Coordinates of C-alpha atoms in Angstrom, one line a residue:
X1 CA 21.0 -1.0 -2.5
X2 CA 18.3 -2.6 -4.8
X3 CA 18.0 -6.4 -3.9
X4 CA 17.9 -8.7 -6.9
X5 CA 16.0 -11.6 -6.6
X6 CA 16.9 -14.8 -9.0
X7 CA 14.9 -16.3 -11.2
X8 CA 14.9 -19.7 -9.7
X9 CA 13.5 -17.8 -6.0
X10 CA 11.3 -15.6 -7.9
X11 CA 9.8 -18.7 -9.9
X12 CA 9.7 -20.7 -6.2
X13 CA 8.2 -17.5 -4.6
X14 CA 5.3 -17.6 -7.3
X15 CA 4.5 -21.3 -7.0
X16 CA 4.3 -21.0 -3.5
X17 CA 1.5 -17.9 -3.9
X18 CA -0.3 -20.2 -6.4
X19 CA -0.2 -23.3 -4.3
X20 CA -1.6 -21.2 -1.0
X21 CA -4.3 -19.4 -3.4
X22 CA -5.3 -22.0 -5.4
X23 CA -5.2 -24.7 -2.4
X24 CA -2.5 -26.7 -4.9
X25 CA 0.2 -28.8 -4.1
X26 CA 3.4 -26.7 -4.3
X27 CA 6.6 -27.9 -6.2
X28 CA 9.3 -26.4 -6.1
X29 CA 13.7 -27.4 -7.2
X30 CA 14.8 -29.1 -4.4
X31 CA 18.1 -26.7 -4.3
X32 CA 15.6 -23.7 -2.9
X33 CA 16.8 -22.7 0.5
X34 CA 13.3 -21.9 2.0
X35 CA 14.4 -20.3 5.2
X36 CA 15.5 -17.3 2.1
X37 CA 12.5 -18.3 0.2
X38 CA 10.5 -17.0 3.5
X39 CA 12.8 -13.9 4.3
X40 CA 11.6 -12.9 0.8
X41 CA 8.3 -13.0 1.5
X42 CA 8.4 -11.4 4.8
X43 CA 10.1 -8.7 2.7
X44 CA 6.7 -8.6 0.6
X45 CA 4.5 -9.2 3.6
X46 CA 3.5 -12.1 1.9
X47 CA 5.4 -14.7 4.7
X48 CA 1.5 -16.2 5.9
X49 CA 1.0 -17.0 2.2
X50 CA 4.3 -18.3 1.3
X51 CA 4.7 -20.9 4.3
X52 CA 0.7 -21.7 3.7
X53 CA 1.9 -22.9 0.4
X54 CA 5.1 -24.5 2.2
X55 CA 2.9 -26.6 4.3
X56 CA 0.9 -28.2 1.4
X57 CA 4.4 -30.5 1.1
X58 CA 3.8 -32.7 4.1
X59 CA 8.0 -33.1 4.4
X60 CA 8.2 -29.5 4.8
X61 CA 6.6 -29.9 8.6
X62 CA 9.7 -32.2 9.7
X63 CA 12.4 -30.0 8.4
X64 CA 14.0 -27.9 11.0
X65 CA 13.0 -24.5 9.3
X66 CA 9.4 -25.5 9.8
X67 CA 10.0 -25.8 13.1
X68 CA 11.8 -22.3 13.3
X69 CA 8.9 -20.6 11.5
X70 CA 5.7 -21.7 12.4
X71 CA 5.5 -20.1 16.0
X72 CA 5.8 -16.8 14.0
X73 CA 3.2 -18.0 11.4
X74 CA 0.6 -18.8 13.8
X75 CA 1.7 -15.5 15.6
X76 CA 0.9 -13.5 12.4
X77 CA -2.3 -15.5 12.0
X78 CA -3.7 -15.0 15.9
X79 CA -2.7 -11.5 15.4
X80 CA -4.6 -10.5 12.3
X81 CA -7.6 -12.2 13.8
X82 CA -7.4 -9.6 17.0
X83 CA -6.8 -6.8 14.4
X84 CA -10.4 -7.7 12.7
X85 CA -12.2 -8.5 15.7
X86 CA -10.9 -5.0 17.2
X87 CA -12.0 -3.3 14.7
X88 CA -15.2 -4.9 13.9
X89 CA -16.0 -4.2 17.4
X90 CA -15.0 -0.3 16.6
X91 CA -16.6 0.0 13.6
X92 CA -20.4 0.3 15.2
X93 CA -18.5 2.8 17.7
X94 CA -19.5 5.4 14.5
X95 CA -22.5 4.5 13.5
X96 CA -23.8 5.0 16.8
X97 CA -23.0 8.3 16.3
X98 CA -24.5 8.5 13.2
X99 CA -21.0 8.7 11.3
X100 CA -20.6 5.9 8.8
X101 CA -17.1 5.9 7.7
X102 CA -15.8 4.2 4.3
X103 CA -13.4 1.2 5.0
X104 CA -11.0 1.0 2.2
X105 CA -8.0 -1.8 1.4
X106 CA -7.7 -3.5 4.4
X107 CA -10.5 -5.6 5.7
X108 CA -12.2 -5.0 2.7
X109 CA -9.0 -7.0 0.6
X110 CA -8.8 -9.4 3.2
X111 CA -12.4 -10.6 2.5
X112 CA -11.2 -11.5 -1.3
X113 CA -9.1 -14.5 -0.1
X114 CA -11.9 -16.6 1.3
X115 CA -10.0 -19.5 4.2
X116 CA -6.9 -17.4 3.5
X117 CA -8.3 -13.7 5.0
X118 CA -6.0 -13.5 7.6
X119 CA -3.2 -14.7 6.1
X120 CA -3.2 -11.4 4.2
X121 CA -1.6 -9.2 7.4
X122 CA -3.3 -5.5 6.9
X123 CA -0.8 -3.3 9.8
X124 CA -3.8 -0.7 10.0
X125 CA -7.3 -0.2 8.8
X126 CA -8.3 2.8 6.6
X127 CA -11.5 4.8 7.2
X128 CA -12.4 7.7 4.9
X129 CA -15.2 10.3 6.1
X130 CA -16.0 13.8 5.3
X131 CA -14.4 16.2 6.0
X132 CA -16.9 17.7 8.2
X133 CA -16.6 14.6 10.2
X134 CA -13.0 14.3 10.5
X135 CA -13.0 16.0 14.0
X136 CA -16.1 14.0 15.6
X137 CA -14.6 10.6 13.8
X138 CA -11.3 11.7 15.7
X139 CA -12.8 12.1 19.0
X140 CA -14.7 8.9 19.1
X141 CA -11.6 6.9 18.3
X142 CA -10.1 8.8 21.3
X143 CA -13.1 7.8 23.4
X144 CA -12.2 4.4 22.9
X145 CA -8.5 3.8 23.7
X146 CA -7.0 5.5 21.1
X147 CA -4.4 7.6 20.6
X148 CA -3.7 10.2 18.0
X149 CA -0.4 11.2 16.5
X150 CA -1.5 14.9 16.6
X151 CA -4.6 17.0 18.5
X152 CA -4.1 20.3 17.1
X153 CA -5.6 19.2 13.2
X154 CA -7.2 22.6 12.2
X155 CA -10.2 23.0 9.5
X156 CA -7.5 24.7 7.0
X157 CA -5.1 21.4 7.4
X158 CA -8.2 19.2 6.8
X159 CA -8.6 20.4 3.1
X160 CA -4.8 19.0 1.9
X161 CA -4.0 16.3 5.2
X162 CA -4.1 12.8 3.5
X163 CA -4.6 11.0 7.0
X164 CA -3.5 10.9 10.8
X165 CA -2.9 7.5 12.5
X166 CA -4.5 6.5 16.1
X167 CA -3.3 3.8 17.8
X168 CA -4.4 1.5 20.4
X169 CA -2.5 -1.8 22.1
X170 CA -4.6 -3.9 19.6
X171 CA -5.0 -2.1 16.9
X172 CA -3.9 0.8 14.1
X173 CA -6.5 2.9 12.2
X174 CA -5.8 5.6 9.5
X175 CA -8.4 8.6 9.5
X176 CA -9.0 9.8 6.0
X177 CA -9.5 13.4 5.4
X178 CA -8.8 12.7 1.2
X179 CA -8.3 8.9 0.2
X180 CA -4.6 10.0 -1.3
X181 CA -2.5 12.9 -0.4
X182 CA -1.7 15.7 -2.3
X183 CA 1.5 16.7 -2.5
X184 CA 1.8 17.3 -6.1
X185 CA -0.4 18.0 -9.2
X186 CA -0.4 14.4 -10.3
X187 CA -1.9 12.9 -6.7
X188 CA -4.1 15.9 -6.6
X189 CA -5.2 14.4 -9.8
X190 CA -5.8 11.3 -8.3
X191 CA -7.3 12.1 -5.0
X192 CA -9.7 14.0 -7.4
X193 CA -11.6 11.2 -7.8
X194 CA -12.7 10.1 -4.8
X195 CA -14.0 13.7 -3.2
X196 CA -17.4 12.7 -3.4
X197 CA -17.1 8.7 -2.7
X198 CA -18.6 9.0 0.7
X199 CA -21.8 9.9 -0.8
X200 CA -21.7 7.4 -3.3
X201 CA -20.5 4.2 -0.8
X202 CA -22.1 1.2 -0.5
X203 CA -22.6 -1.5 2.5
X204 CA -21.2 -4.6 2.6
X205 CA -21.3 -7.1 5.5
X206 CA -18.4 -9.0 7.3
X207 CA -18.8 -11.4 9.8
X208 CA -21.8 -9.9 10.5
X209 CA -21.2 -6.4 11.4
X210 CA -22.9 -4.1 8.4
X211 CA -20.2 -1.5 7.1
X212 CA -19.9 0.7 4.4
X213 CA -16.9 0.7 1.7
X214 CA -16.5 2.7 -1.4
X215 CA -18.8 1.1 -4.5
X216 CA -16.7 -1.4 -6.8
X217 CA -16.1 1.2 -9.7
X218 CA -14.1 3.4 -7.2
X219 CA -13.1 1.0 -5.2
X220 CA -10.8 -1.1 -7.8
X221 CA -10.2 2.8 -9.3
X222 CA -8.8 3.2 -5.7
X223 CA -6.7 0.1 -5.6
X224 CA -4.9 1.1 -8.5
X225 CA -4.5 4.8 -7.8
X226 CA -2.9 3.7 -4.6
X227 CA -0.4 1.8 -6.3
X228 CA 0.9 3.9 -8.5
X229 CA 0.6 6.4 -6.0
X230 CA 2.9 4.1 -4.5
X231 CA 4.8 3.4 -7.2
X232 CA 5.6 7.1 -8.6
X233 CA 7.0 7.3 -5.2
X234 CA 9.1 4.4 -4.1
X235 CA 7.8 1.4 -5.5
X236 CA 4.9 -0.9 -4.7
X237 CA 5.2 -4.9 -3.6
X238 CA 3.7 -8.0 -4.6
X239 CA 0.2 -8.1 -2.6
X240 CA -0.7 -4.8 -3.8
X241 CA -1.0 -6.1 -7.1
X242 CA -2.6 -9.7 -5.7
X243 CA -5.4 -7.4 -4.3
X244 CA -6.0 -5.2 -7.4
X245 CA -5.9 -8.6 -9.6
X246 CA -8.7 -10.8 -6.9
X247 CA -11.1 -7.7 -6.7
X248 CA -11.0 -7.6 -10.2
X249 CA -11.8 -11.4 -11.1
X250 CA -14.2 -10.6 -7.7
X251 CA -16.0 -8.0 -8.9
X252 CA -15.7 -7.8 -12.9
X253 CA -19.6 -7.8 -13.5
X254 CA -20.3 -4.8 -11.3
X255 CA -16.6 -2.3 -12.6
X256 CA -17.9 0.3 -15.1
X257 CA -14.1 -0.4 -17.1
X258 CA -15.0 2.1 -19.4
X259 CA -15.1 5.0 -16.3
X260 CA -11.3 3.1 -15.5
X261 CA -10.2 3.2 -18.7
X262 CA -10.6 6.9 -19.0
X263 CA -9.1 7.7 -15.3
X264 CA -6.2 5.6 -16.7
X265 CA -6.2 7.0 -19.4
X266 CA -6.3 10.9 -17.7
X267 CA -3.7 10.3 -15.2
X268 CA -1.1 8.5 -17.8
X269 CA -1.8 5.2 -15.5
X270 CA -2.7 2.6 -18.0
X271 CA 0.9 0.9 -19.3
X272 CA 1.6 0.3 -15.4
X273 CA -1.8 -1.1 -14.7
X274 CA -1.5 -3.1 -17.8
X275 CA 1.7 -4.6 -17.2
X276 CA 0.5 -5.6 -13.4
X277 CA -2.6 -7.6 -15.4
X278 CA 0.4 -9.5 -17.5
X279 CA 2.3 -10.2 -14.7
X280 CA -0.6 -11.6 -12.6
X281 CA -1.6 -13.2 -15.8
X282 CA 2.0 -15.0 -15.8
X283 CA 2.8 -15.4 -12.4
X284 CA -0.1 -15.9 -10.7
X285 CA -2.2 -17.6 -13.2
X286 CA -5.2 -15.3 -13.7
X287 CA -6.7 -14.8 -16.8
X288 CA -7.5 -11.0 -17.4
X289 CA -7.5 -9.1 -21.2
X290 CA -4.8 -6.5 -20.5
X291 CA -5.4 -2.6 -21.3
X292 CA -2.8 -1.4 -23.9
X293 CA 0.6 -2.9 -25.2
X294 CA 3.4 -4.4 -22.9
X295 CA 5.8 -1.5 -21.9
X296 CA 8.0 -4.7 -19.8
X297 CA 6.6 -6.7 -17.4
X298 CA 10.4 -8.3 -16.0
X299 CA 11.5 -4.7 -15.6
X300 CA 8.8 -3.7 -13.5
X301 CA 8.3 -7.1 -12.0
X302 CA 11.9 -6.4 -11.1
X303 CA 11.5 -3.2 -9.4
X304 CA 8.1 -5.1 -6.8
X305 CA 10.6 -7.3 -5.7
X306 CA 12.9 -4.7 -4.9
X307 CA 11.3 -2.5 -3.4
X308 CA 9.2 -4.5 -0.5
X309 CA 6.2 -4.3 0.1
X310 CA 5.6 -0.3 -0.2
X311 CA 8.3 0.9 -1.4
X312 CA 10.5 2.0 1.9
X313 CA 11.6 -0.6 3.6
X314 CA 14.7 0.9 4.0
X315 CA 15.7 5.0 4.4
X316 CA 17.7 4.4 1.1
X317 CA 14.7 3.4 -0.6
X318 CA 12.4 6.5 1.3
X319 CA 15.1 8.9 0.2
X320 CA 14.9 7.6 -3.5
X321 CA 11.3 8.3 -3.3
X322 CA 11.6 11.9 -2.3
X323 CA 13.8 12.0 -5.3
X324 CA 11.2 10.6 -7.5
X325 CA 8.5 12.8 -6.1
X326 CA 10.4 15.8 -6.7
X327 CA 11.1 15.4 -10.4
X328 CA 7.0 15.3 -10.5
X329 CA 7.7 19.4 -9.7
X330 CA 9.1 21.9 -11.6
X331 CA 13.0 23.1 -11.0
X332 CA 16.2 20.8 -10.2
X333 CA 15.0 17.3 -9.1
X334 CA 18.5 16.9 -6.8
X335 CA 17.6 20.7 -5.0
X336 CA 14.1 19.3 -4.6
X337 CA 15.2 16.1 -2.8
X338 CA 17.5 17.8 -0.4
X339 CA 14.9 21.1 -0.3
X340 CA 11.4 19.8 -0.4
X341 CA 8.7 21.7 -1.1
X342 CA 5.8 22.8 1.6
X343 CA 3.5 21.0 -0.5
X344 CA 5.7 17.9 -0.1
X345 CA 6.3 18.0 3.6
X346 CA 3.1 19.4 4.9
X347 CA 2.3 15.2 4.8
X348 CA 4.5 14.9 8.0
X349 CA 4.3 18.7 9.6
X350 CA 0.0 19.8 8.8
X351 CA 1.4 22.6 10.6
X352 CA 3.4 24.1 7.3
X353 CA 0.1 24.6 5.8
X354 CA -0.5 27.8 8.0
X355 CA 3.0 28.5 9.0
X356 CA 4.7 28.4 5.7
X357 CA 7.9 30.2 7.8
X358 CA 8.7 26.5 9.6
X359 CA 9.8 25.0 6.6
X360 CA 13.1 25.6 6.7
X361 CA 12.7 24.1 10.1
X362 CA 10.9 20.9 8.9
X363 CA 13.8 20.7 6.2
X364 CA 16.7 20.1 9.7
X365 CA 14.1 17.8 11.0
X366 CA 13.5 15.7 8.1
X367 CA 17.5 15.4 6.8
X368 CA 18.6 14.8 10.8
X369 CA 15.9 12.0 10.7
X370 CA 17.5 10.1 7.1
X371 CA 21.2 10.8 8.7
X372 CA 21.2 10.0 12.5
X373 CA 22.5 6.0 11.6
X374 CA 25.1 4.6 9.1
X375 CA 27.2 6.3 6.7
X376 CA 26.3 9.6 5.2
X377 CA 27.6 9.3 2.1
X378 CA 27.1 6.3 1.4
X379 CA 23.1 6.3 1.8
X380 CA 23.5 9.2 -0.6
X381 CA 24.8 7.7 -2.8
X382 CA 22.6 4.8 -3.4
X383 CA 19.6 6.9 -2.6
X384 CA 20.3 8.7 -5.7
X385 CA 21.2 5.5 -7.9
X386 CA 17.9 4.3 -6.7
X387 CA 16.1 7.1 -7.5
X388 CA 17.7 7.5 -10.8
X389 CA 16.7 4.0 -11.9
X390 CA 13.3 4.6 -10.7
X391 CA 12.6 7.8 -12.5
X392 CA 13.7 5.8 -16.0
X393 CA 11.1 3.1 -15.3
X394 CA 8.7 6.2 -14.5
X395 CA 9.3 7.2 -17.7
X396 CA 9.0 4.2 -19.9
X397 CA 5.5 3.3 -18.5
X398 CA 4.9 7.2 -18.8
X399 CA 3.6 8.7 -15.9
X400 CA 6.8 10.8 -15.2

């Protein structure tokens, strides 16, 4: 079920962002247990930042949580580091080839908190290339230790497939064939956008390998179409909105806002967007003119703690999101859920976009996946309750 978070942790959890960001000493009530304090983060992926902020309280290091913790700290540090040198080692891999691809989120977010890069943990890096690319990109990553969660992508499946993930020993990537996926009319919407944002990409150097990203306009349009791509779903976290928030104070003087305001304006996105700028604003201590009127910051404030850091950190909370997504469609929402649509699944099985006959198929596959562990009826249950409450804060900040 939903986990609430009280006031006095969210208030510590806060502090401790603001202390590692802003390189403050952190106080915090002495009655905050921060062995939870850290399991809170870690449900965020926010746990580097949060015992950063720890350490700047020199009693913290002789406490016996301290001790506990920091072998997984520095683990999480060393291991982002291997992450970005992997794939600043891949990157020229492409242009070699004379593919540039566009690095989005990731490395590119990293960069926006300075000392602190790798404290922001990124579990894959995102490239985005065209389409016409998609199948030499794919084959280079191959060519150097990679390995593909499918082989049998097909020119067809390229038009609506959203990504595919290779995976090496060291390191994750996400292939882009459209920035986001389009399984209904509103992401279709959004991934609208960004059809032509290879073309228009700029470069941008890090730790001196040259690569190209998407320009700022798109990019911060990108950030925020992810979250509330995100969010229409099954919720969004915490660093999400840290990210969205830093490129902005970043990048301000080179954001066309008047292109943003009318893409949030086109895809009903600008209460939610506006709300995260208060909450930063409140929270976090930046200092950014929202968009519109407050729709109510502690309810969705509420529902990023909840949810973890994307939204599924549990199959109660992935269910809820297929319940979400299917009231974006016309016909009963609870039919939808259990009975996705081809559009829906063709996410996870490419395939359905040829062979529309294996959905019932893919239907088995999927409900044998969310009931194979714990009790049936009871992840129902709260699957629904979840996705109930979720669809009403949908609807208050309007994009349902």
């Amino acid at each position: 079920m939903d986990t609430i978070i009280s006031s006095d942790y969210k208030e510590a959890l806060f502090a401790s962002l603001r202390s590692s960001l802003k390189n403050e000493k952190l106080s915090i009530s002495e009655n905050i247990d921060k062995e939870k304090l850290l399991l809170i983060a870690a449900h965020q992926n926010l746990f580097p930042f949060v015992f950063q902020g720890l350490m700047s309280d020199k009693d913290f290091q002789n406490t016996e949580v301290y001790n506990k913790y920091f072998p997984q700290f520095l683990a999480s540090f060393s291991m982002q580091i291997r992450r970005t040198e992997g794939f600043l080692k891949l990157y020229p891999k492409f242009t070699e080839k004379g593919i540039y691809p566009v690095v989005v989120k990731g490395i590119i977010c990293r960069s926006l908190y300075g000392e602190l890069a790798e404290c922001r943990p990124s579990g894959d890096e995102d490239i985005f290339v065209k389409k016409s690319d998609f199948l030499k990109a794919a084959e280079i990553l191959k060519e150097n230790g990679f390995e593909g969660e499918r082989s049998d992508i097909t020119e067809k499946q390229l038009e609506t497939l959203h990504h595919l993930e290779f995976k090496r020993k060291d390191l994750m990537v996400e292939l882009h064939s459209n920035l986001i996926d389009c399984r209904n009319e509103l992401r279709k919407k959004l991934n609208s956008y960004f059809l032509s944002s290879v073309d228009t990409g700029i470069f941008t150097e890090i730790k001196g390998v040259r690569i190209k990203t998407l320009n700022h306009t798109d990019h911060f349009l990108y950030l925020i179409f992810h979250a509330v791509s995100h969010f229409i779903l099954s919720g969004m976290g915490i660093r999400q909105m840290m990210d969205i928030l830093l490129y902005y104070e970043k990048y301000k003087d080179e954001i066309n806002m008047e292109y943003i305001k009318k893409a949030l304006d086109d895809t009903n996105s600008k209460y939610f967007m506006s709300d995260l700028i208060r909450i930063g604003n409140k929270y976090l201590g930046f200092s950014i003119e929202p968009l519109t009127e407050e729709k109510n910051i502690e309810e969705l404030l509420s529902d990023l703690l909840c949810m973890g850091i994307f939204g599924n950190s549990t199959e109660i909370h992935s269910a809820a999101g297929q319940m979400t997504s299917a009231a974006f469609s016309e016909g009963n929402t609870i039919l939808k859920t259990i009975f996705p649509t081809r559009d829906w699944l063709s996410r996870r099985y490419p395939e359905l976009i040829e062979k529309p006959y294996l959905l019932p198929i893919c239907w088995v596959k999927r409900w044998l996946m969310f009931l194979k562990s714990g009790n049936e009826k009871e992840k129902i249950s709260e699957s629904m309750t979840v996705g109930k409450r979720r669809m009403a804060l949908l609807k208050k900040y309007e994009v349902l």
